[in-house]
Tab-separated table of C-alpha atoms in Angstrom:
chain	number	residue	atom	x	y	z
E	1	UNK	CA	112.439	95.621	81.530
E	2	UNK	CA	109.338	96.394	83.596
E	3	UNK	CA	109.654	98.901	86.443
E	4	UNK	CA	107.139	99.761	89.148
E	5	UNK	CA	107.700	103.084	90.918
E	6	UNK	CA	105.634	102.887	94.119
E	7	UNK	CA	106.462	106.365	95.366
E	8	UNK	CA	107.216	109.798	93.972
E	9	UNK	CA	110.155	110.149	91.571
E	10	UNK	CA	111.064	113.067	89.323
E	11	UNK	CA	109.649	113.253	85.806
E	12	UNK	CA	113.180	113.492	84.423
E	13	UNK	CA	114.111	110.174	86.036
E	14	UNK	CA	110.981	108.503	84.665
E	15	UNK	CA	111.794	109.784	81.167
E	16	UNK	CA	115.383	108.566	81.467
E	17	UNK	CA	114.172	105.089	82.441
E	18	UNK	CA	111.727	105.048	79.547
E	19	UNK	CA	114.487	106.167	77.179
E	20	UNK	CA	116.379	103.016	78.190
E	21	UNK	CA	113.470	101.064	76.812
E	22	UNK	CA	111.885	100.300	80.178
E	23	UNK	CA	108.153	99.977	80.678
E	24	UNK	CA	107.464	102.203	83.687
E	25	UNK	CA	104.356	102.082	85.855
E	26	UNK	CA	103.791	104.931	88.319
E	27	UNK	CA	101.927	104.375	91.593
E	28	UNK	CA	103.082	107.377	93.687
E	29	UNK	CA	100.449	106.973	96.406
E	30	UNK	CA	100.941	103.245	96.994
E	31	UNK	CA	101.041	101.975	100.579
E	32	UNK	CA	102.668	98.751	101.772
E	33	UNK	CA	99.345	96.918	101.677
E	34	UNK	CA	98.809	97.894	98.035
E	35	UNK	CA	102.045	96.414	96.713
E	36	UNK	CA	100.987	92.760	96.368
E	37	UNK	CA	98.207	93.833	93.980
E	38	UNK	CA	100.480	96.169	92.027
E	39	UNK	CA	103.579	94.048	91.478
E	40	UNK	CA	102.248	91.892	88.605
E	41	UNK	CA	105.262	91.227	86.372
E	42	UNK	CA	107.503	94.015	87.694
E	43	UNK	CA	111.204	93.202	87.465
E	44	UNK	CA	112.396	96.307	89.309
E	45	UNK	CA	110.637	98.036	92.214
E	46	UNK	CA	111.559	101.606	93.175
E	47	UNK	CA	110.385	102.972	96.555
E	48	UNK	CA	111.121	105.815	98.929
E	49	UNK	CA	109.044	105.495	102.117
E	50	UNK	CA	106.799	102.618	101.064
E	51	UNK	CA	107.510	99.484	103.078
E	52	UNK	CA	108.362	96.338	101.133
E	53	UNK	CA	107.477	93.145	103.006
E	54	UNK	CA	107.247	89.430	102.322
E	55	UNK	CA	103.766	89.674	100.842
E	56	UNK	CA	104.934	92.152	98.210
E	57	UNK	CA	107.893	89.989	97.219
E	58	UNK	CA	105.833	86.793	97.165
E	59	UNK	CA	103.443	88.473	94.737
E	60	UNK	CA	106.217	89.341	92.291
E	61	UNK	CA	107.696	86.267	90.640
E	62	UNK	CA	109.710	88.393	88.197
E	63	UNK	CA	111.124	90.800	90.789
E	64	UNK	CA	114.931	90.848	90.796
E	65	UNK	CA	115.840	94.328	92.085
E	66	UNK	CA	114.446	96.682	94.731
E	67	UNK	CA	115.833	100.216	94.751
E	68	UNK	CA	115.419	102.411	97.813
E	69	UNK	CA	115.398	105.968	96.480
E	70	UNK	CA	117.238	107.160	99.573
E	71	UNK	CA	119.812	105.859	102.027
E	72	UNK	CA	118.150	103.831	104.794
E	73	UNK	CA	116.750	100.407	103.913
E	74	UNK	CA	115.016	99.561	107.192
E	75	UNK	CA	111.639	99.679	105.388
E	76	UNK	CA	112.638	96.689	103.229
E	77	UNK	CA	112.739	93.086	104.462
E	78	UNK	CA	116.374	92.503	103.489
E	79	UNK	CA	116.561	89.008	104.915
E	80	UNK	CA	113.613	87.811	102.853
E	81	UNK	CA	114.857	89.575	99.715
E	82	UNK	CA	118.225	87.835	100.128
E	83	UNK	CA	116.518	84.454	100.585
E	84	UNK	CA	114.681	84.987	97.279
E	85	UNK	CA	117.798	86.176	95.433
E	86	UNK	CA	116.463	89.715	94.994
E	87	UNK	CA	119.044	92.512	94.854
E	88	UNK	CA	118.431	95.518	97.109
E	89	UNK	CA	120.256	98.766	96.346
E	90	UNK	CA	120.131	102.261	97.783
E	91	UNK	CA	121.367	105.796	97.056
E	92	UNK	CA	123.850	106.537	99.848
E	93	UNK	CA	124.912	110.105	100.541
E	94	UNK	CA	122.589	111.728	98.008
E	95	UNK	CA	120.333	113.235	100.680
E	96	UNK	CA	123.177	114.183	103.019
E	97	UNK	CA	123.014	117.925	102.364
E	98	UNK	CA	119.250	118.040	102.898
E	99	UNK	CA	119.306	116.091	106.170
E	100	UNK	CA	122.261	118.116	107.456
E	101	UNK	CA	120.389	121.340	106.688
E	102	UNK	CA	117.330	120.192	108.634
E	103	UNK	CA	119.534	119.105	111.540
E	104	UNK	CA	121.091	122.550	111.787
E	105	UNK	CA	117.618	124.067	111.460
E	106	UNK	CA	116.354	122.004	114.385
E	107	UNK	CA	119.387	122.996	116.428
E	108	UNK	CA	118.703	126.679	115.900
E	109	UNK	CA	114.964	126.203	116.454
E	110	UNK	CA	115.603	124.601	119.843
E	111	UNK	CA	118.036	127.280	120.948
E	112	UNK	CA	115.798	130.190	119.914
E	113	UNK	CA	112.423	128.555	120.694
E	114	UNK	CA	111.280	129.291	117.151
E	115	UNK	CA	108.284	126.933	117.236
E	116	UNK	CA	106.814	128.361	120.448
E	117	UNK	CA	107.575	131.890	119.187
E	118	UNK	CA	105.489	131.241	116.086
E	119	UNK	CA	102.620	129.552	117.947
E	120	UNK	CA	102.295	132.483	120.349
E	121	UNK	CA	102.361	135.035	117.539
E	122	UNK	CA	99.619	133.161	115.668
E	123	UNK	CA	97.553	133.230	118.857
E	124	UNK	CA	98.061	136.957	119.329
E	125	UNK	CA	100.587	136.644	122.182
E	126	UNK	CA	103.572	139.027	122.332
E	127	UNK	CA	106.340	137.785	124.636
E	128	UNK	CA	109.555	139.430	123.505
E	129	UNK	CA	111.004	139.377	127.018
E	130	UNK	CA	110.460	135.663	127.504
E	131	UNK	CA	111.730	134.633	124.086
E	132	UNK	CA	114.810	136.855	124.249
E	133	UNK	CA	116.532	134.287	126.472
E	134	UNK	CA	118.789	131.996	124.452
E	135	UNK	CA	122.211	130.552	125.158
E	136	UNK	CA	123.403	130.698	121.543
E	137	UNK	CA	125.249	127.921	119.709
E	138	UNK	CA	128.720	129.403	119.340
E	139	UNK	CA	131.147	127.776	121.767
E	140	UNK	CA	128.762	124.965	122.698
E	141	UNK	CA	129.766	121.320	122.352
E	142	UNK	CA	127.969	119.298	119.705
E	143	UNK	CA	128.247	115.528	119.981
E	144	UNK	CA	127.557	113.573	116.795
E	145	UNK	CA	126.528	109.914	116.977
E	146	UNK	CA	127.507	108.393	113.644
E	147	UNK	CA	130.021	110.065	111.352
E	148	UNK	CA	128.857	109.002	107.915
E	149	UNK	CA	128.142	111.405	105.071
E	150	UNK	CA	125.393	113.263	106.963
E	151	UNK	CA	127.188	113.411	110.303
E	152	UNK	CA	130.320	114.677	108.575
E	153	UNK	CA	128.385	117.489	106.878
E	154	UNK	CA	126.703	118.490	110.139
E	155	UNK	CA	130.123	118.588	111.805
E	156	UNK	CA	131.543	120.835	109.085
E	157	UNK	CA	128.675	123.337	109.307
E	158	UNK	CA	128.783	123.377	113.111
E	159	UNK	CA	132.517	124.058	113.060
E	160	UNK	CA	131.964	127.042	110.790
E	161	UNK	CA	129.375	128.283	113.293
E	162	UNK	CA	132.044	128.231	115.989
E	163	UNK	CA	130.858	125.139	117.820
E	164	UNK	CA	133.105	122.570	119.445
E	165	UNK	CA	132.364	119.264	117.730
E	166	UNK	CA	133.054	115.779	119.013
E	167	UNK	CA	131.910	112.439	117.685
E	168	UNK	CA	131.493	108.745	118.241
E	169	UNK	CA	131.294	106.256	115.397
E	170	UNK	CA	132.286	102.603	115.141
E	171	UNK	CA	134.804	103.419	112.420
E	172	UNK	CA	136.159	106.591	114.031
E	173	UNK	CA	139.626	106.483	115.551
E	174	UNK	CA	141.255	109.091	117.736
E	175	UNK	CA	143.757	109.878	114.984
E	176	UNK	CA	141.051	110.283	112.332
E	177	UNK	CA	139.044	112.542	114.632
E	178	UNK	CA	142.125	114.678	115.221
E	179	UNK	CA	142.699	114.981	111.475
E	180	UNK	CA	139.112	116.195	111.057
E	181	UNK	CA	139.454	118.686	113.904
E	182	UNK	CA	136.972	116.770	116.059
E	183	UNK	CA	136.977	115.614	119.635
E	184	UNK	CA	136.999	111.831	120.015
E	185	UNK	CA	134.507	110.007	122.239
E	186	UNK	CA	135.435	106.362	122.956
E	187	UNK	CA	131.816	105.368	123.677
E	188	UNK	CA	128.299	106.770	123.133
E	189	UNK	CA	128.004	107.278	126.891
E	190	UNK	CA	131.134	109.452	126.920
E	191	UNK	CA	129.500	111.569	124.230
E	192	UNK	CA	126.226	111.796	126.170
E	193	UNK	CA	127.954	113.029	129.322
E	194	UNK	CA	130.091	115.701	127.673
E	195	UNK	CA	127.852	117.199	124.952
E	196	UNK	CA	125.574	120.218	125.173
E	197	UNK	CA	123.811	118.994	122.039
E	198	UNK	CA	123.564	115.404	120.764
E	199	UNK	CA	122.702	114.820	117.106
E	200	UNK	CA	122.004	111.287	115.857
E	201	UNK	CA	123.157	110.138	112.409
E	202	UNK	CA	123.150	106.340	112.523
E	203	UNK	CA	121.603	103.670	110.347
E	204	UNK	CA	118.902	101.479	111.865
E	205	UNK	CA	120.078	97.982	112.787
E	206	UNK	CA	119.844	95.489	115.617
E	207	UNK	CA	122.993	97.045	117.070
E	208	UNK	CA	121.644	100.603	117.040
E	209	UNK	CA	118.051	99.932	118.126
E	210	UNK	CA	117.447	101.914	121.347
E	211	UNK	CA	121.118	102.893	121.485
E	212	UNK	CA	119.781	106.115	122.972
E	213	UNK	CA	118.053	104.481	125.916
E	214	UNK	CA	117.217	105.459	129.474
E	215	UNK	CA	120.839	105.275	130.659
E	216	UNK	CA	122.000	107.442	127.738
E	217	UNK	CA	119.316	110.052	128.395
E	218	UNK	CA	120.054	110.076	132.117
E	219	UNK	CA	123.734	110.650	131.361
E	220	UNK	CA	123.017	113.747	129.261
E	221	UNK	CA	123.567	117.196	130.731
E	222	UNK	CA	120.687	119.088	132.285
E	223	UNK	CA	118.876	121.158	129.596
E	224	UNK	CA	120.901	119.544	126.811
E	225	UNK	CA	119.489	119.207	123.280
E	226	UNK	CA	118.759	115.890	121.571
E	227	UNK	CA	118.166	115.872	117.799
E	228	UNK	CA	117.267	112.805	115.756
E	229	UNK	CA	117.024	113.075	111.966
E	230	UNK	CA	118.144	109.499	111.259
E	231	UNK	CA	115.826	106.645	112.315
E	232	UNK	CA	113.182	106.577	115.036
E	233	UNK	CA	114.131	103.129	116.304
E	234	UNK	CA	117.475	104.407	117.593
E	235	UNK	CA	115.775	106.322	120.432
E	236	UNK	CA	113.742	104.562	123.102
E	237	UNK	CA	110.694	106.807	122.856
E	238	UNK	CA	109.109	105.486	126.074
E	239	UNK	CA	112.227	106.424	128.041
E	240	UNK	CA	112.352	109.755	126.217
E	241	UNK	CA	108.796	110.559	127.287
E	242	UNK	CA	109.621	109.878	130.931
E	243	UNK	CA	112.951	111.663	131.124
E	244	UNK	CA	112.859	114.711	128.857
E	245	UNK	CA	110.559	116.733	131.111
E	246	UNK	CA	112.233	115.844	134.390
E	247	UNK	CA	115.680	116.715	133.027
E	248	UNK	CA	114.481	119.714	130.990
E	249	UNK	CA	115.965	118.155	127.884
E	250	UNK	CA	115.041	119.953	124.664
E	251	UNK	CA	114.131	117.499	121.928
E	252	UNK	CA	113.837	117.850	118.144
E	253	UNK	CA	112.722	114.853	116.096
E	254	UNK	CA	112.156	114.265	112.407
E	255	UNK	CA	111.746	110.482	112.830
E	256	UNK	CA	109.751	108.314	115.219
E	257	UNK	CA	109.303	104.741	116.321
E	258	UNK	CA	106.414	103.128	114.426
E	259	UNK	CA	105.819	106.305	112.479
E	260	UNK	CA	102.968	106.467	109.921
E	261	UNK	CA	103.587	105.750	106.251
E	262	UNK	CA	103.864	108.605	103.781
E	263	UNK	CA	100.255	108.177	102.614
E	264	UNK	CA	98.753	108.074	106.137
E	265	UNK	CA	97.210	111.180	107.698
E	266	UNK	CA	97.161	110.543	111.469
E	267	UNK	CA	100.124	110.870	113.821
E	268	UNK	CA	99.638	108.500	116.790
E	269	UNK	CA	102.259	109.908	119.171
E	270	UNK	CA	100.362	113.015	120.239
E	271	UNK	CA	101.711	113.046	123.809
E	272	UNK	CA	105.269	112.999	122.539
E	273	UNK	CA	104.461	115.747	120.043
E	274	UNK	CA	103.546	118.079	122.920
E	275	UNK	CA	107.056	117.769	124.358
E	276	UNK	CA	109.209	118.263	121.276
E	277	UNK	CA	109.966	120.298	118.217
E	278	UNK	CA	108.903	117.922	115.470
E	279	UNK	CA	108.801	117.542	111.724
E	280	UNK	CA	107.214	114.912	109.505
E	281	UNK	CA	110.256	112.804	108.445
E	282	UNK	CA	111.167	115.389	105.822
E	283	UNK	CA	114.942	115.323	106.239
E	284	UNK	CA	115.599	114.249	102.660
E	285	UNK	CA	112.679	116.220	101.212
E	286	UNK	CA	114.319	118.999	99.247
E	287	UNK	CA	114.310	119.415	95.479
E	288	UNK	CA	118.103	119.230	95.431
E	289	UNK	CA	118.084	115.897	97.247
E	290	UNK	CA	115.203	114.544	95.163
E	291	UNK	CA	117.061	115.356	91.941
E	292	UNK	CA	120.308	113.812	93.187
E	293	UNK	CA	118.523	110.650	94.326
E	294	UNK	CA	116.554	110.351	91.086
E	295	UNK	CA	119.750	110.631	89.058
E	296	UNK	CA	121.314	107.885	91.175
E	297	UNK	CA	118.290	105.618	90.719
E	298	UNK	CA	118.741	105.895	86.957
E	299	UNK	CA	122.439	105.021	87.296
E	300	UNK	CA	121.564	101.956	89.383
E	301	UNK	CA	119.144	100.727	86.729
E	302	UNK	CA	121.681	101.406	83.974
E	303	UNK	CA	124.314	99.398	85.837
E	304	UNK	CA	121.913	96.533	86.444
E	305	UNK	CA	120.794	96.438	82.823
E	306	UNK	CA	124.342	96.423	81.453
E	307	UNK	CA	126.099	94.167	83.959
E	308	UNK	CA	123.457	92.323	85.953
E	309	UNK	CA	124.824	94.010	89.084
E	310	UNK	CA	123.309	97.138	90.637
E	311	UNK	CA	125.348	99.968	92.091
E	312	UNK	CA	125.302	100.191	95.900
E	313	UNK	CA	124.032	96.696	96.733
E	314	UNK	CA	123.135	96.398	100.413
E	315	UNK	CA	122.349	92.679	100.713
E	316	UNK	CA	125.313	91.185	98.880
E	317	UNK	CA	127.571	89.049	101.056
E	318	UNK	CA	130.595	91.072	102.108
E	319	UNK	CA	133.064	88.304	101.467
E	320	UNK	CA	132.756	84.955	99.738
E	321	UNK	CA	133.326	81.856	101.840
E	322	UNK	CA	134.841	80.115	98.810
E	323	UNK	CA	138.401	78.970	99.486
E	324	UNK	CA	139.531	77.944	96.019
E	325	UNK	CA	139.861	79.906	92.777
E	326	UNK	CA	139.702	77.932	89.548
E	327	UNK	CA	141.057	79.974	86.644
E	328	UNK	CA	140.098	78.688	83.214
E	329	UNK	CA	141.635	80.220	80.104
E	330	UNK	CA	139.571	79.219	77.108
E	331	UNK	CA	138.620	80.017	73.548
E	332	UNK	CA	135.471	82.091	73.290
E	333	UNK	CA	133.230	79.354	71.925
E	334	UNK	CA	129.662	78.266	72.647
E	335	UNK	CA	129.332	75.597	75.338
E	336	UNK	CA	132.874	75.754	76.717
E	337	UNK	CA	131.904	76.977	80.178
E	338	UNK	CA	128.807	74.782	80.260
E	339	UNK	CA	131.078	71.730	80.067
E	340	UNK	CA	133.241	73.088	82.905
E	341	UNK	CA	130.167	73.682	85.070
E	342	UNK	CA	128.897	70.179	84.364
E	343	UNK	CA	132.206	68.690	85.511
E	344	UNK	CA	132.106	70.661	88.762
E	345	UNK	CA	128.454	69.755	89.357
E	346	UNK	CA	129.191	66.077	88.866
E	347	UNK	CA	131.959	66.432	91.472
E	348	UNK	CA	129.445	68.035	93.890
E	349	UNK	CA	131.449	71.270	93.983
E	350	UNK	CA	129.459	74.501	94.369
E	351	UNK	CA	130.414	77.689	92.532
E	352	UNK	CA	130.136	80.662	94.885
E	353	UNK	CA	131.095	83.337	92.338
E	354	UNK	CA	131.961	83.400	88.652
E	355	UNK	CA	133.407	86.064	86.353
E	356	UNK	CA	134.303	85.710	82.675
E	357	UNK	CA	136.441	88.301	80.862
E	358	UNK	CA	136.881	88.442	77.090
E	359	UNK	CA	140.221	89.531	75.631
E	360	UNK	CA	140.473	92.055	72.788
E	361	UNK	CA	139.744	90.443	69.451
E	362	UNK	CA	137.116	88.213	71.027
E	363	UNK	CA	138.973	84.958	70.412
E	364	UNK	CA	139.955	84.063	73.982
E	365	UNK	CA	138.684	84.605	77.501
E	366	UNK	CA	139.502	83.836	81.096
E	367	UNK	CA	136.947	82.680	83.637
E	368	UNK	CA	137.514	82.774	87.400
E	369	UNK	CA	135.299	80.534	89.506
E	370	UNK	CA	135.268	80.700	93.304
E	371	UNK	CA	134.621	77.194	94.615
E	372	UNK	CA	133.537	75.854	98.005
E	373	UNK	CA	135.772	72.771	97.659
E	374	UNK	CA	139.031	71.819	95.982
E	375	UNK	CA	138.669	69.976	92.662
E	376	UNK	CA	140.673	66.762	92.551
E	377	UNK	CA	143.553	66.376	90.114
E	378	UNK	CA	141.303	64.079	88.105
E	379	UNK	CA	138.684	66.848	87.711
E	380	UNK	CA	141.372	69.399	86.838
E	381	UNK	CA	142.791	67.108	84.186
E	382	UNK	CA	139.309	66.474	82.831
E	383	UNK	CA	138.657	70.209	82.496
E	384	UNK	CA	142.102	70.921	81.026
E	385	UNK	CA	141.586	68.292	78.337
E	386	UNK	CA	138.214	69.622	77.193
E	387	UNK	CA	137.824	71.076	73.735
E	388	UNK	CA	138.653	74.796	73.505
E	389	UNK	CA	140.229	74.909	76.991
E	390	UNK	CA	143.680	76.529	76.907
E	391	UNK	CA	144.574	75.916	80.569
E	392	UNK	CA	142.835	75.309	83.898
E	393	UNK	CA	144.634	75.959	87.174
E	394	UNK	CA	143.968	76.535	90.856
E	395	UNK	CA	145.107	79.787	92.417
C-alpha cells in the first residue's frame, strides 16, 4: 500500500501508517501543480489544503482513495474522482472545536476592536478613550447559518456567554431548535434581518455559493457583525466590499474567495483586508485539531485496508437505483459466485452492489446482489441449479 501525503500530517500518524505496512512518501510543501509529478504509483493520497484536480488524478493510475485531512472537500474535484472510481473521504467534526474557538475569538475581537488596539499600540498611539467604547456580547443576538458540528459548538459557547442564539439550517426544524434552546429562523433572510451578529458555518456547494449576497448584506442590521470561518465562496466578496463600509458592518473573515494555497506567500485581496479583521484560513490549525484529524486519517486507511471501504465517504451514491435484490445462499467454494456473475452478465443484468457474508465455521455464505433488472425465472432456475448453490431467491 503506497501512500502520498501532500501536506503536513503528524509524525505519530505517519508512524501508524508505516506500522500497517504502508510505504509512505511525505511531500508537505506540495502545491496543486506539483501533484501530477509526485503521484507516481500512489494508491492513497492524503491532503489538507492542497487542491486535487483532474491532472493529478490522470497522473495516478493506481490511485483509489483521496483523504481530505479535514472536513470540507471543495478543494477536490469530486465529480472527476467519482467518474474514475476513486473514493474520497474526509474527517468530519474533528476540527469543530478549533474552528468554534476561532469564531468566538473573532466575535470578541470585533466587539472590542482588538486588532486596531494592537496596531495603534505598536505604532506608539495611546487611545484608551476611543477604544473603551464597546457594546459587549452578553444579551446580543447571534444568528448561526448552518448548524452542523461547528455551528452547534459555537451556539453552545455563545449561550454560556449569555447571548441569545438563533439559527437557520436546512435540517433544522422549529421543534429541534426549541429542544436546543435556540431561536428558529425559517430562512437565511429572516436570520439576516434579526441578528446582531451572523456567523457562517456551511459547507461549500452550488446551493451555498454566494448565499450571503448583496440582498442578504443589505438586510443585515446597521453595524452588525459578519463572521465567516467556513468557506470563502459562501460570501459574495464583491458585494461585501461595496456594502460593508456604507452600512458600517464589522467583518471578520478566516476564508476568502479564490484564496491563495497554503504554500503561496501573497494575499491578492488587499483592499478587502483593509476593511476587515482577517486571519489566514487557520480555523482548524490547532494542535488538538491536528491530532484528532491525524488519528481519523489513520482510521480511514485502516478501514479501507481491511474492508475496501473508507470511513466517511463523500462521493458514494446516497441510495442505489437497483430495484431487485438477489439473495444467493451458497457453499463457500471457489468459483461459485463467478458462475452467478456470468449468468447475470449473459442476461445483460448489471450488479449495482454486492455483499457476501460468511457464516461461522466457514462452510456456507450468503451473497446479496442489488440488480438493475429482474432476472427471469429461467435465469433464477439456472442459478439455483448450479453446483454449490443452496438457494437463490428474489427479495
